[in-house]
Short mmCIF file of C-alpha atoms in Angstrom, two decimals:
data_model
loop_
_atom_site.label_atom_id
_atom_site.label_comp_id
_atom_site.label_asym_id
_atom_site.label_seq_id
_atom_site.Cartn_x
_atom_site.Cartn_y
_atom_site.Cartn_z
CA UNK A 1 26.94 -17.98 17.19
CA UNK A 2 28.00 -19.00 13.85
CA UNK A 3 25.03 -20.13 11.61
CA UNK A 4 25.52 -23.61 10.01
CA UNK A 5 24.61 -23.70 6.30
CA UNK A 6 21.04 -25.36 6.52
CA UNK A 7 19.99 -27.59 3.64
CA UNK A 8 16.66 -26.09 3.24
CA UNK A 9 17.98 -22.51 2.26
CA UNK A 10 18.45 -21.26 -1.24
CA UNK A 11 22.01 -21.44 -2.23
CA UNK A 12 23.88 -18.30 -1.03
CA UNK A 13 26.81 -16.04 -2.26
CA UNK A 14 29.46 -13.75 -1.52
CA UNK A 15 35.49 -9.42 -0.35
CA UNK A 16 38.56 -9.34 -4.16
CA UNK A 17 40.55 -8.31 -7.45
CA UNK A 18 41.43 -8.76 -10.94
CA UNK A 19 44.64 -7.83 -12.91
CA UNK A 20 43.08 -6.29 -15.98
CA UNK A 21 46.02 -7.15 -17.99
CA UNK A 22 48.56 -4.96 -16.04
CA UNK A 23 51.98 -6.69 -15.50
CA UNK A 24 53.46 -6.48 -12.04
CA UNK A 25 57.11 -5.48 -11.98
CA UNK A 26 59.19 -8.77 -11.26
CA UNK A 27 61.44 -6.96 -8.72
CA UNK A 28 58.61 -5.32 -6.78
CA UNK A 29 55.97 -8.13 -6.77
CA UNK A 30 55.46 -10.16 -3.62
CA UNK A 31 57.12 -13.66 -3.85
CA UNK A 32 54.46 -15.32 -1.60
CA UNK A 33 54.57 -19.08 -0.50
CA UNK A 34 51.51 -20.91 0.12
CA UNK A 35 50.22 -20.90 3.84
CA UNK A 36 50.03 -24.65 3.97
CA UNK A 37 47.05 -26.91 5.16
CA UNK A 38 46.49 -25.07 8.27
CA UNK A 39 46.44 -21.65 6.58
CA UNK A 40 43.45 -19.19 6.53
CA UNK A 41 42.54 -16.54 3.94
CA UNK A 42 39.96 -13.94 4.89
CA UNK A 43 38.52 -11.73 2.21
CA UNK A 44 37.17 -8.54 3.44
CA UNK A 45 34.96 -6.41 1.29
CA UNK A 46 34.01 -2.96 2.45
CA UNK A 47 31.03 -2.16 0.34
CA UNK A 48 31.52 1.36 -1.43
CA UNK A 49 35.10 2.18 0.04
CA UNK A 50 36.63 4.69 -1.97
CA UNK A 51 40.50 4.59 -1.47
CA UNK A 52 40.86 8.35 -1.02
CA UNK A 53 38.94 8.38 2.17
CA UNK A 54 41.47 6.04 3.93
CA UNK A 55 43.54 8.07 6.51
CA UNK A 56 45.22 7.75 9.83
CA UNK A 57 42.60 10.10 11.32
CA UNK A 58 39.51 8.39 9.85
CA UNK A 59 40.57 4.68 9.47
CA UNK A 60 43.79 3.94 11.36
CA UNK A 61 43.25 0.13 10.82
CA UNK A 62 42.80 0.39 7.09
CA UNK A 63 45.88 2.76 6.87
CA UNK A 64 47.82 0.10 8.93
CA UNK A 65 46.93 -2.54 6.51
CA UNK A 66 47.97 -0.36 3.58
CA UNK A 67 51.20 0.55 5.11
CA UNK A 68 52.12 -3.02 6.41
CA UNK A 69 50.68 -4.95 3.33
CA UNK A 70 51.11 -5.29 -0.48
CA UNK A 71 48.53 -2.64 -1.59
CA UNK A 72 47.34 -0.40 -4.39
CA UNK A 73 44.92 2.50 -4.11
CA UNK A 74 44.37 2.38 -7.88
CA UNK A 75 42.63 -1.07 -8.21
CA UNK A 76 39.66 -1.18 -10.66
CA UNK A 77 36.39 -2.89 -10.26
CA UNK A 78 34.34 -4.42 -13.05
CA UNK A 79 31.78 -2.93 -15.18
CA UNK A 80 28.95 -2.57 -14.02
CA UNK A 81 30.26 -0.96 -10.97
CA UNK A 82 27.57 -2.54 -8.75
CA UNK A 83 27.65 -4.79 -5.78
CA UNK A 84 26.26 -8.31 -6.95
CA UNK A 85 28.15 -8.41 -10.32
CA UNK A 86 31.36 -7.17 -8.77
CA UNK A 87 31.48 -9.54 -5.71
CA UNK A 88 30.58 -12.44 -7.99
CA UNK A 89 33.56 -11.51 -9.99
CA UNK A 90 35.66 -11.44 -7.00
CA UNK A 91 34.55 -14.93 -6.18
CA UNK A 92 34.76 -16.49 -9.65
CA UNK A 93 37.74 -14.47 -11.19
CA UNK A 94 35.48 -13.69 -14.08
CA UNK A 95 34.09 -10.58 -15.60
CA UNK A 96 30.21 -10.19 -15.17
CA UNK A 97 29.60 -10.88 -18.93
CA UNK A 98 31.32 -14.32 -18.32
CA UNK A 99 29.84 -15.32 -15.07
CA UNK A 100 26.32 -14.07 -16.18
CA UNK A 101 25.30 -12.21 -12.90
CA UNK A 102 24.32 -8.93 -14.22
CA UNK A 103 21.56 -7.82 -11.93
CA UNK A 104 21.85 -6.22 -8.59
CA UNK A 105 18.97 -7.41 -6.40
CA UNK A 106 17.62 -10.57 -4.81
CA UNK A 107 15.53 -12.55 -7.21
CA UNK A 108 14.12 -15.58 -5.45
CA UNK A 109 13.24 -17.20 -8.73
CA UNK A 110 16.81 -17.23 -9.81
CA UNK A 111 19.48 -19.59 -8.71
CA UNK A 112 23.16 -18.85 -7.68
CA UNK A 113 25.87 -18.24 -10.11
CA UNK A 114 26.60 -21.33 -12.25
CA UNK A 115 30.38 -20.46 -12.70
CA UNK A 116 32.81 -22.24 -10.28
CA UNK A 117 33.42 -20.14 -7.08
CA UNK A 118 36.49 -20.09 -4.67
CA UNK A 119 34.17 -21.70 -2.33
CA UNK A 120 33.51 -24.67 -4.62
CA UNK A 121 37.34 -25.24 -5.03
CA UNK A 122 38.40 -24.85 -1.49
CA UNK A 123 35.39 -27.03 -0.33
CA UNK A 124 36.24 -29.74 -2.83
CA UNK A 125 39.72 -29.82 -1.48
CA UNK A 126 38.36 -30.86 1.91
CA UNK A 127 38.87 -27.42 3.60
CA UNK A 128 36.25 -25.23 5.52
CA UNK A 129 34.76 -22.20 4.16
CA UNK A 130 32.49 -19.44 5.67
CA UNK A 131 30.61 -16.31 4.17
CA UNK A 132 29.03 -13.54 6.07
CA UNK A 133 27.22 -10.68 4.29
CA UNK A 134 24.86 -7.81 5.28
CA UNK A 135 22.90 -7.72 1.96
CA UNK A 136 20.47 -10.52 0.93
CA UNK A 137 21.15 -10.19 -2.65
CA UNK A 138 24.58 -11.75 -2.32
CA UNK A 139 22.64 -15.15 -1.82
CA UNK A 140 23.20 -15.29 -5.65
CA UNK A 141 27.02 -15.19 -5.39
CA UNK A 142 28.10 -18.55 -3.75
CA UNK A 143 26.56 -22.05 -3.59
CA UNK A 144 25.31 -23.06 -0.18
CA UNK A 145 26.49 -26.64 -0.52
CA UNK A 146 30.10 -25.21 -0.59
CA UNK A 147 29.69 -23.28 2.68
CA UNK A 148 30.26 -24.58 6.11
CA UNK A 149 29.07 -21.52 7.91
CA UNK A 150 26.89 -18.64 6.27
CA UNK A 151 24.64 -15.71 7.13
CA UNK A 152 23.50 -13.52 4.36
CA UNK A 153 20.84 -11.14 5.60
CA UNK A 154 20.39 -7.49 6.38
CA UNK A 155 22.84 -6.80 9.15
CA UNK A 156 25.23 -3.84 10.13
CA UNK A 157 29.00 -4.04 9.91
CA UNK A 158 29.47 -4.81 13.75
CA UNK A 159 27.14 -7.78 13.61
CA UNK A 160 28.79 -9.29 10.40
CA UNK A 161 32.24 -8.97 12.33
CA UNK A 162 30.77 -10.60 15.42
CA UNK A 163 29.73 -13.56 13.22
CA UNK A 164 33.21 -13.69 11.66
CA UNK A 165 35.04 -13.65 14.93
CA UNK A 166 32.91 -16.48 16.22
CA UNK A 167 33.52 -18.44 12.89
CA UNK A 168 37.45 -17.92 13.46
CA UNK A 169 37.22 -19.23 17.13
CA UNK A 170 34.79 -22.16 16.52
CA UNK A 171 35.07 -23.39 12.96
CA UNK A 172 38.65 -21.82 11.94
CA UNK A 173 37.54 -21.73 8.16
CA UNK A 174 40.41 -21.82 5.68
CA UNK A 175 38.60 -19.40 3.46
CA UNK A 176 36.20 -16.77 4.90
CA UNK A 177 34.52 -13.91 2.96
CA UNK A 178 33.36 -10.98 5.11
CA UNK A 179 31.12 -8.27 3.52
CA UNK A 180 30.54 -4.99 5.42
CA UNK A 181 27.63 -3.02 3.94
CA UNK A 182 27.48 0.18 6.03
CA UNK A 183 29.72 2.54 3.86
CA UNK A 184 27.62 1.90 0.97
CA UNK A 185 24.33 2.47 2.73
CA UNK A 186 25.77 5.87 4.09
CA UNK A 187 26.94 6.85 0.56
CA UNK A 188 23.59 6.37 -0.95
CA UNK A 189 21.69 8.36 1.84
CA UNK A 190 24.22 11.22 2.63
CA UNK A 191 26.73 11.04 -0.35
CA UNK A 192 30.33 9.67 -0.92
CA UNK A 193 32.72 11.68 1.14
CA UNK A 194 30.11 13.22 3.33
CA UNK A 195 30.51 13.95 6.85
CA UNK A 196 28.03 11.33 7.59
CA UNK A 197 29.87 8.72 5.51
CA UNK A 198 32.99 9.63 7.22
CA UNK A 199 31.44 8.86 10.69
CA UNK A 200 30.48 5.46 9.23
CA UNK A 201 34.04 4.92 8.00
CA UNK A 202 35.23 5.41 11.56
CA UNK A 203 32.83 2.94 12.97
CA UNK A 204 33.48 0.38 10.25
CA UNK A 205 37.22 0.70 10.85
CA UNK A 206 36.76 0.03 14.63
CA UNK A 207 34.80 -3.11 13.67
CA UNK A 208 37.53 -4.10 11.26
CA UNK A 209 40.22 -3.47 14.13
CA UNK A 210 38.10 -6.06 16.12
CA UNK A 211 38.44 -8.75 13.42
CA UNK A 212 42.09 -8.06 12.97
CA UNK A 213 42.63 -8.37 16.72
CA UNK A 214 40.96 -11.74 16.62
CA UNK A 215 43.49 -12.79 14.10
CA UNK A 216 46.57 -11.59 15.88
CA UNK A 217 45.47 -12.56 19.44
CA UNK A 218 44.59 -16.15 18.72
CA UNK A 219 47.81 -18.37 19.32
CA UNK A 220 46.04 -21.36 18.03
CA UNK A 221 45.04 -19.79 14.49
CA UNK A 222 47.32 -21.04 11.82
CA UNK A 223 49.25 -18.45 9.36
CA UNK A 224 46.49 -15.94 7.88
CA UNK A 225 46.36 -13.58 5.07
CA UNK A 226 43.69 -10.85 4.57
CA UNK A 227 42.68 -9.51 1.21
CA UNK A 228 40.77 -6.36 1.75
CA UNK A 229 39.00 -4.56 -1.32
CA UNK A 230 35.68 -2.78 -2.26
CA UNK A 231 33.11 -3.70 -4.90
CA UNK A 232 33.03 -0.03 -6.07
CA UNK A 233 33.60 3.56 -4.96
CA UNK A 234 31.06 6.25 -5.46
CA UNK A 235 30.46 9.88 -6.45
CA UNK A 236 27.57 11.88 -5.39
CA UNK A 237 24.89 9.38 -4.11
CA UNK A 238 25.58 6.73 -6.92
CA UNK A 239 28.37 4.59 -8.14
CA UNK A 240 27.46 3.42 -11.61
CA UNK A 241 28.22 6.22 -14.00
CA UNK A 242 31.51 4.99 -15.23
CA UNK A 243 33.30 7.78 -13.29
CA UNK A 244 36.81 7.32 -11.88
CA UNK A 245 35.53 7.63 -8.35
CA UNK A 246 32.91 5.02 -9.07
CA UNK A 247 35.54 2.33 -10.36
CA UNK A 248 38.60 2.94 -8.36
CA UNK A 249 38.87 1.00 -5.13
CA UNK A 250 41.70 -0.22 -2.74
CA UNK A 251 43.16 -3.68 -2.80
CA UNK A 252 45.35 -4.70 -0.06
CA UNK A 253 47.10 -8.22 0.70
CA UNK A 254 48.12 -8.44 4.32
CA UNK A 255 49.39 -10.99 6.72
CA UNK A 256 51.72 -13.96 7.16
CA UNK A 257 54.59 -13.78 4.64
CA UNK A 258 53.51 -10.47 3.04
CA UNK A 259 56.00 -7.58 2.90
CA UNK A 260 55.03 -3.90 2.53
CA UNK A 261 55.20 -2.88 -1.18
CA UNK A 262 52.91 -0.80 -3.34
CA UNK A 263 51.36 -2.83 -6.05
CA UNK A 264 50.62 -1.74 -9.66
CA UNK A 265 46.87 -1.19 -10.27
CA UNK A 266 44.98 -4.38 -10.38
CA UNK A 267 41.41 -5.41 -11.17
CA UNK A 268 39.30 -7.03 -8.36
CA UNK A 269 38.91 -10.18 -10.33
CA UNK A 270 42.38 -11.18 -9.27
CA UNK A 271 41.14 -11.77 -5.81
CA UNK A 272 39.95 -15.34 -6.56
CA UNK A 273 43.29 -16.82 -7.70
CA UNK A 274 45.14 -14.87 -5.12
CA UNK A 275 42.99 -16.52 -2.36
CA UNK A 276 43.57 -19.99 -3.91
CA UNK A 277 47.21 -19.63 -4.39
CA UNK A 278 47.59 -18.76 -0.78
CA UNK A 279 45.84 -21.88 0.17
CA UNK A 280 47.98 -23.86 -2.10
CA UNK A 281 45.18 -24.47 -4.47
CA UNK A 282 45.27 -24.26 -8.33
CA UNK A 283 43.15 -21.65 -9.80
CA UNK A 284 40.97 -22.46 -12.84
CA UNK A 285 42.52 -21.55 -16.17
CA UNK A 286 39.51 -19.24 -16.79
CA UNK A 287 40.32 -17.09 -13.79
CA UNK A 288 41.96 -13.79 -13.94
CA UNK A 289 45.71 -14.18 -12.80
CA UNK A 290 46.25 -13.38 -9.02
CA UNK A 291 49.33 -12.79 -6.84
CA UNK A 292 51.91 -14.19 -7.10
CA UNK A 293 52.38 -14.12 -10.71
#
């Protein structure tokens, strides 16, 4: 069952990408029309997903999204390349030094991000929002009063996807952010690219397939786009040493009206504006540019 956003909880937070000053070629960039008032955008953040592990063998669903969507496997996350600042950047379109969330743990004495998030803009427009995350610290990333359904607590990927599928069927949110934590947990425990993490990837991909199936099999669901990315990659058992493997992530736009094209490298901060444009809403001038340009 989808959890309503209760008034008594602390404001909560929450999967995608920034442009980083790189210009998309005019002839190759997607020319995307807004989805309209019945449209849906789902931001999926696979925590710690390094793009070089995506393959038909280990992650057929992820590979399908890469093949069918507008995608780059050379997107860049923010500095520091850690979960809470990075996901807050995806939701605000701002760099960490601009949105002010520089820590990476849950601190009950601190409030949520003060910068405007995509949840705020979508909710003010009279549309529905939902946020599901498997890490408590993401309570700092989004305001509770801008969420119609929310669960931010220690849960595995399959439970998060179950909540997301329920929300799609019952609430039909126009914007939903889904954060899947298992890849990061396996990376810290066993190492990025380890056999154990690859087993986790296969399980995460199966959970993702269930979410995609829920989108494609619902005849009553309006036009939908998915933005899939990661907050960081990882090398060894860490992801904040400034290494290429730490900062390089996938960024994929897939769904209604999106054609298969290889994008130029982007930054995860572009996620916010891309999601808003898809819903026909105007991004703030302070946000990193999104797609389409």
